[in-house]
Coordinates of C-alpha atoms (C1' of nucleotides) in Angstrom, one line a residue:
Chain U
X8 CA 18.9 23.4 -24.7
X9 CA 20.6 26.9 -23.7
X10 CA 19.3 29.5 -21.6
X11 CA 18.4 31.4 -24.7
X12 CA 16.1 29.1 -25.9
X13 CA 14.4 28.2 -22.7
X14 CA 13.7 32.0 -22.5
X15 CA 12.3 32.1 -25.7
X16 CA 9.9 29.4 -25.1
X17 CA 8.6 31.2 -21.6
X18 CA 8.4 34.5 -23.7
X19 CA 6.4 32.8 -26.6
X20 CA 3.9 32.0 -24.0
X21 CA 3.8 35.4 -22.3
X22 CA 5.3 34.0 -19.3
X23 CA 7.9 36.3 -17.5
X24 CA 11.4 34.7 -17.6
X25 CA 12.9 34.2 -14.2
X26 CA 15.8 32.2 -13.2
X27 CA 13.3 29.8 -11.3
X28 CA 11.3 29.3 -14.4
X29 CA 14.4 28.6 -16.5
X30 CA 15.6 26.0 -14.0
X31 CA 12.6 24.2 -13.6
X32 CA 12.0 23.8 -17.5
X33 CA 15.7 22.8 -18.0
X34 CA 15.2 20.1 -15.0
X35 CA 12.1 18.7 -16.3
X36 CA 14.0 18.5 -19.9
X37 CA 17.2 17.0 -18.5
X38 CA 15.5 14.3 -16.4
X39 CA 14.4 12.2 -19.0
X40 CA 12.6 9.6 -16.7
X41 CA 9.3 11.3 -16.1
X42 CA 10.5 13.1 -12.9
X43 CA 8.6 13.5 -9.7
X44 CA 8.6 17.0 -8.0
X45 CA 11.3 15.7 -5.8
X46 CA 13.3 14.6 -8.6
X47 CA 13.1 18.0 -10.0
X48 CA 13.7 19.8 -6.6
X49 CA 16.8 17.5 -5.9
X50 CA 18.0 18.6 -9.5
X51 CA 17.5 22.2 -9.2
X52 CA 19.0 22.8 -5.9
X53 CA 22.3 21.7 -6.9
X54 CA 22.9 24.9 -8.5
X55 CA 20.1 26.8 -7.1
X56 CA 20.0 26.1 -3.6
X57 CA 17.4 28.6 -2.4
X58 CA 14.5 27.9 -4.7
X59 CA 11.4 27.4 -2.6
X60 CA 9.4 24.2 -2.9
X61 CA 6.2 26.2 -3.4
X62 CA 8.0 28.1 -6.2
X63 CA 8.9 24.8 -8.0
X64 CA 5.1 23.8 -7.9
X65 CA 4.1 27.0 -8.9
X66 CA 6.2 27.0 -11.6
X67 CA 5.3 23.5 -12.7
X68 CA 1.7 24.6 -13.1
X69 CA 2.5 27.7 -14.9
X70 CA 4.5 25.3 -17.6
X71 CA 1.8 22.7 -17.8
X72 CA -0.8 25.7 -18.0
X73 CA 1.4 26.8 -21.0
X74 CA 1.8 23.4 -22.5
X75 CA 5.4 23.6 -22.3
X76 CA 5.4 20.5 -20.2
X77 CA 2.7 17.7 -19.5
X78 CA 1.5 15.9 -16.5
X79 CA 1.9 12.3 -16.7
X80 CA -1.1 10.0 -15.4
X81 CA -0.2 7.4 -13.2
X82 CA -1.6 5.1 -10.5
X83 CA 0.2 6.8 -7.6
X84 CA -0.7 9.8 -5.7
X85 CA 2.4 11.7 -6.9
X86 CA 2.8 13.5 -9.9
X87 CA 5.3 13.1 -12.7
X88 CA 6.1 15.3 -15.6
X89 CA 7.0 15.1 -19.0
X90 CA 9.2 17.6 -21.2
X91 CA 8.4 15.8 -24.4
X92 CA 5.5 17.8 -26.4
X93 CA 5.8 15.7 -29.7
X94 CA 3.0 13.2 -29.7
X95 CA 3.9 10.1 -28.0
X96 CA 2.9 7.2 -26.0
X97 CA 3.9 5.8 -22.6
X98 CA 5.2 2.4 -21.6
X99 CA 4.4 1.3 -17.8
X100 CA 6.4 -1.2 -16.0
X101 CA 4.0 -3.4 -14.2
X102 CA 6.5 -4.2 -11.6
X103 CA 8.3 -0.9 -10.7
X104 CA 7.6 2.8 -11.3
X105 CA 9.7 3.1 -14.5
X106 CA 7.6 5.1 -17.4
X107 CA 9.1 5.2 -20.7
X108 CA 8.3 7.3 -23.9
X109 CA 7.1 5.6 -26.8
X110 CA 6.9 7.3 -30.0
X111 CA 5.3 5.2 -33.0
X112 CA 4.4 7.3 -36.0
X113 CA 2.6 4.1 -37.6
X114 CA 0.5 3.8 -34.4
X115 CA -0.4 7.5 -34.6
X116 CA -1.5 7.0 -37.9
X117 CA -3.6 3.8 -37.0
X118 CA -5.2 5.5 -34.5
X119 CA -6.2 8.8 -36.3
X120 CA -7.5 6.7 -39.0
X121 CA -9.4 4.8 -36.5
X122 CA -11.4 7.7 -35.1
X123 CA -11.7 9.4 -38.2
X124 CA -14.0 6.6 -39.2
X125 CA -15.6 5.9 -35.8
X126 CA -16.8 8.7 -33.5
X127 CA -17.8 8.5 -30.0
X128 CA -21.3 10.1 -29.7
X129 CA -21.7 13.1 -27.4
X130 CA -17.8 13.3 -27.4
X131 CA -15.1 15.4 -29.1
X132 CA -12.0 13.7 -29.3
X133 CA -8.7 16.1 -28.8
X134 CA -6.3 13.6 -28.2
X135 CA -5.6 9.7 -27.9
X136 CA -2.7 8.4 -26.4
X137 CA -2.0 4.5 -25.4
X138 CA -0.7 3.1 -22.3
X139 CA 1.3 0.0 -22.7
X140 CA 1.8 -1.9 -19.3
X141 CA 4.5 -5.0 -19.1
X142 CA 7.7 -5.7 -18.1
X143 CA 10.9 -4.6 -19.0
X144 CA 13.3 -7.8 -19.7
X145 CA 16.8 -6.2 -19.5
X146 CA 18.9 -5.8 -16.6
X147 CA 20.3 -2.3 -16.7
X148 CA 17.3 -0.3 -14.9
X149 CA 14.0 -1.1 -14.0
Chain B
X26 CA -24.7 -8.1 -7.3
X27 CA -25.8 -9.7 -4.1
X28 CA -23.8 -10.6 -0.9
X29 CA -23.2 -14.1 -1.8
X30 CA -21.9 -13.3 -5.2
X31 CA -19.6 -10.5 -3.7
X32 CA -18.4 -13.0 -0.9
X33 CA -17.4 -15.8 -3.6
X34 CA -15.4 -13.2 -5.3
X35 CA -13.4 -12.6 -2.4
X36 CA -13.3 -16.3 -1.3
X37 CA -12.2 -17.1 -4.8
X38 CA -8.9 -15.1 -4.3
X39 CA -8.2 -16.5 -0.7
X40 CA -9.5 -13.1 0.8
X41 CA -11.3 -13.6 4.2
X42 CA -14.8 -12.3 4.0
X43 CA -15.8 -9.5 6.0
X44 CA -18.5 -7.0 6.2
X45 CA -16.2 -4.2 5.3
X46 CA -15.0 -5.7 2.4
X47 CA -18.2 -6.8 1.0
X48 CA -19.3 -3.0 1.6
X49 CA -16.1 -1.6 -0.3
X50 CA -16.6 -4.1 -3.0
X51 CA -20.3 -3.2 -3.5
X52 CA -19.3 0.3 -3.3
X53 CA -17.0 0.5 -6.1
X54 CA -19.3 -1.6 -8.1
X55 CA -22.3 0.7 -7.7
X56 CA -20.5 4.0 -7.9
X57 CA -19.8 3.9 -11.7
X58 CA -18.1 7.0 -12.1
X59 CA -14.7 5.9 -11.4
X60 CA -15.0 6.9 -7.4
X61 CA -12.7 8.6 -5.2
X62 CA -11.9 7.2 -1.9
X63 CA -14.1 10.1 -0.5
X64 CA -17.1 9.0 -2.8
X65 CA -16.5 5.3 -1.6
X66 CA -16.5 6.4 2.0
X67 CA -19.3 8.5 1.7
X68 CA -21.5 5.7 -0.1
X69 CA -20.5 3.0 2.7
X70 CA -21.2 5.3 5.7
X71 CA -24.8 5.5 5.0
X72 CA -25.4 1.8 6.0
X73 CA -22.2 1.2 7.6
X74 CA -21.3 4.4 9.8
X75 CA -18.6 3.1 12.1
X76 CA -16.2 1.9 9.1
X77 CA -12.6 3.4 9.8
X78 CA -11.0 5.5 7.0
X79 CA -7.8 3.2 7.3
X80 CA -9.9 0.1 6.8
X81 CA -11.4 1.4 3.6
X82 CA -7.7 2.1 2.2
X83 CA -6.7 -1.4 3.4
X84 CA -9.4 -3.0 1.8
X85 CA -9.3 -1.2 -1.4
X86 CA -5.5 -1.9 -1.6
X87 CA -6.4 -5.7 -1.1
X88 CA -9.1 -5.6 -3.6
X89 CA -6.5 -4.2 -6.0
X90 CA -3.9 -6.5 -5.3
X91 CA -6.3 -9.4 -5.9
X92 CA -7.4 -7.8 -9.3
X93 CA -10.9 -7.4 -8.2
X94 CA -11.0 -3.8 -8.6
X95 CA -8.3 -1.5 -10.5
X96 CA -6.9 1.9 -10.0
X97 CA -7.4 4.5 -12.4
X98 CA -4.6 6.5 -13.5
X99 CA -5.0 10.3 -13.3
X100 CA -3.0 13.7 -13.6
X101 CA -4.5 14.3 -10.2
X102 CA -3.1 13.4 -6.6
X103 CA -6.2 11.7 -5.4
X104 CA -6.7 8.2 -6.5
X105 CA -9.9 6.8 -8.2
X106 CA -11.2 3.3 -8.6
X107 CA -12.9 1.2 -11.3
X108 CA -14.8 -2.1 -10.6
X109 CA -15.0 -3.2 -14.5
X110 CA -12.7 -6.0 -15.1
X111 CA -13.8 -6.5 -18.8
X112 CA -11.4 -5.1 -21.1
X113 CA -12.0 -1.5 -21.9
X114 CA -10.3 1.9 -22.5
X115 CA -11.3 5.3 -20.7
X116 CA -12.4 8.6 -21.7
X117 CA -11.1 11.6 -20.0
X118 CA -12.8 15.1 -20.0
X119 CA -10.4 17.9 -20.8
X120 CA -12.3 20.2 -18.9
X121 CA -13.6 18.1 -15.8
X122 CA -12.8 15.3 -13.6
X123 CA -15.3 12.9 -15.6
X124 CA -14.0 10.0 -16.6
X125 CA -16.1 7.3 -18.6
X126 CA -15.2 3.7 -19.6
X127 CA -15.0 3.1 -23.5
X128 CA -15.8 -0.6 -24.5
X129 CA -14.8 -1.1 -28.1
X130 CA -14.2 -4.8 -29.5
X131 CA -13.0 -3.3 -32.7
X132 CA -10.5 -1.4 -31.1
X133 CA -9.3 -4.3 -28.8
X134 CA -8.7 -6.5 -32.1
X135 CA -6.9 -3.7 -33.9
X136 CA -4.5 -3.0 -31.0
X137 CA -4.0 -6.7 -30.5
X138 CA -3.4 -7.3 -34.2
X139 CA -0.9 -4.1 -34.2
X140 CA 1.2 -5.4 -31.4
X141 CA 1.0 -8.8 -32.4
X142 CA 2.9 -7.8 -35.4
X143 CA 5.2 -5.3 -33.9
X144 CA 6.8 -5.5 -30.7
X145 CA 8.8 -3.6 -28.6
X146 CA 12.6 -4.4 -28.1
X147 CA 13.3 -5.5 -24.5
X148 CA 9.7 -5.1 -23.4
X149 CA 7.0 -7.9 -22.8
X150 CA 3.4 -6.3 -23.1
X151 CA 1.0 -7.5 -20.9
X152 CA -1.9 -4.9 -21.7
X153 CA -2.5 -1.9 -23.6
X154 CA -5.2 0.6 -23.1
X155 CA -6.3 3.8 -24.7
X156 CA -6.6 7.2 -23.0
X157 CA -9.4 9.2 -25.0
X158 CA -9.0 12.8 -24.0
X159 CA -11.5 15.7 -25.2
X160 CA -15.0 17.3 -24.4
X161 CA -18.4 15.8 -23.7
X162 CA -20.9 17.9 -25.6
X163 CA -23.8 17.3 -23.7
X164 CA -25.4 19.2 -21.0
X165 CA -26.8 16.4 -18.4
X166 CA -23.3 15.7 -16.6
X167 CA -19.9 17.0 -16.9
Chain G
dT16 C1' 14.1 55.3 -14.1
dT17 C1' 9.9 54.6 -12.4
dT18 C1' 5.8 52.0 -11.9
dT19 C1' 3.2 48.3 -11.8
dA20 C1' 1.9 43.8 -11.8
dA21 C1' 3.5 39.5 -11.0
dA22 C1' 6.8 35.9 -9.4
dT23 C1' 9.3 34.3 -5.2
dG24 C1' 10.3 32.6 -0.5
dA25 C1' 9.1 30.9 4.0
dG26 C1' 6.6 28.4 6.7
dA27 C1' 2.1 27.3 8.3
dA28 C1' -1.9 24.7 6.5
dT29 C1' -4.5 21.4 4.2
dG30 C1' -5.7 17.0 2.8
dA31 C1' -5.1 12.5 1.1
dT32 C1' -2.8 8.5 2.5
dT33 C1' -0.3 5.6 5.8
dC34 C1' 0.9 3.8 10.3
dT35 C1' 0.5 1.9 15.0
dC36 C1' -1.4 -1.2 17.9
dA37 C1' -5.1 -2.9 21.0
dT38 C1' -9.4 -4.9 19.9
dT39 C1' -12.2 -7.6 17.2
dA40 C1' -13.6 -11.4 14.3
dA41 C1' -13.3 -14.8 10.4
dA42 C1' -11.7 -19.3 9.1
dT43 C1' -9.6 -23.5 10.7
dA44 C1' -8.7 -27.3 13.6
dA45 C1' -10.1 -29.9 17.5
Chain A
dT25 C1' -20.1 -27.0 18.2
dT26 C1' -16.0 -24.7 20.3
dA27 C1' -11.2 -23.5 20.7
dT28 C1' -7.6 -21.8 18.6
dT29 C1' -5.2 -19.0 15.3
dT30 C1' -4.1 -15.5 12.1
dA31 C1' -6.0 -11.9 9.9
dA32 C1' -8.8 -7.7 9.8
dT33 C1' -10.7 -3.6 11.8
dG34 C1' -10.9 1.0 14.3
dA35 C1' -9.4 5.3 16.2
dG36 C1' -6.2 8.3 16.1
dA37 C1' -2.1 9.9 15.5
dA38 C1' 1.7 10.5 12.0
dT39 C1' 3.4 11.1 7.3
dC40 C1' 4.1 13.6 3.2
dA41 C1' 2.8 15.6 -1.4
dT42 C1' 0.4 19.7 -2.3
dT43 C1' -1.3 24.3 -1.6
dC44 C1' -1.9 28.5 0.9
dT45 C1' -0.6 33.4 2.8
dC46 C1' 1.5 37.4 2.5
dA47 C1' 5.5 40.2 2.9
dT48 C1' 9.2 40.9 -0.3
dT49 C1' 11.7 40.9 -4.4
dT50 C1' 12.1 41.2 -9.5
dA51 C1' 10.9 41.5 -14.5
dA52 C1' 9.0 43.9 -17.9
dA53 C1' 6.4 47.9 -19.4
dA54 C1' 5.8 52.9 -19.3

DNA sequence: TTTTAAATGAGAATGATTCTCATTAAATAA
DNA sequence: TTATTTAATGAGAATCATTCTCATTTAAAA
């Protein structure tokens, strides 16, 4: 995604367009493996060596607030981020920190239908997503 | 759950039975709201004022390793724990840190059936659980 | 342009978690 | 039961991710 498109995403949300915000947004989009803040900073500093750590954190917060990216829930105390806004689920490795996206329209439909029919008393559902835990069999990356 | 039962849970896993481990296990079981480590320490120190912070962390790790409790995935950088071992899902408040358990046998069956029929290439599923995000309507606690 | 309000940078501060290591205690063997 | 062994605990320091502060800079509006 080019700078113009990234800029317009920010503008659409009423956010000021700054080089730092472009860089962070681009980084989260390029780093497909649900990057940590460290991953993001490392990526950005190649082309943008002076960006402050606190700036990256503040930009990430702003992007999350405006739903341009999402936080990924983990069982660790470091935060990870996700640039995919399309409805999807996550596959978690049980023997590494690998997290993959899982897009499955049938599953979405199944869950939507299920909760259309079965509501939870005292609770208004806004979103549901499945966490799939297991082991990646292949050899390439884990 | 009494001390004998808690002890035998530890023994079954090959863990030494210590007053600290009993106390931590009991705390996580008593505190039903997916407590933070701080919640747990505060609870324990009432009857056990000298337990060290590091001990609580170490005991929690040991209990998680031995599957007597579970870590709860969150979008925050503090860890929360869950003493329920029964298969269940989680309801997350979108406007507070409240997390509730969601037990639904029909949903379990639906998901099991779905993934019995539809496998994920290169991945061996060990567990799936649903995260339900939304708003609690009631007034009591949120 | 000028103004204004917001974003950034640098480093200090915070706070959850981990580490270290001497001491203590649980489980096992005698 | 007592001695032995091995692991767990306590205390506080250390670490590390994240947040805060505030002076400076910059984007966008006037």
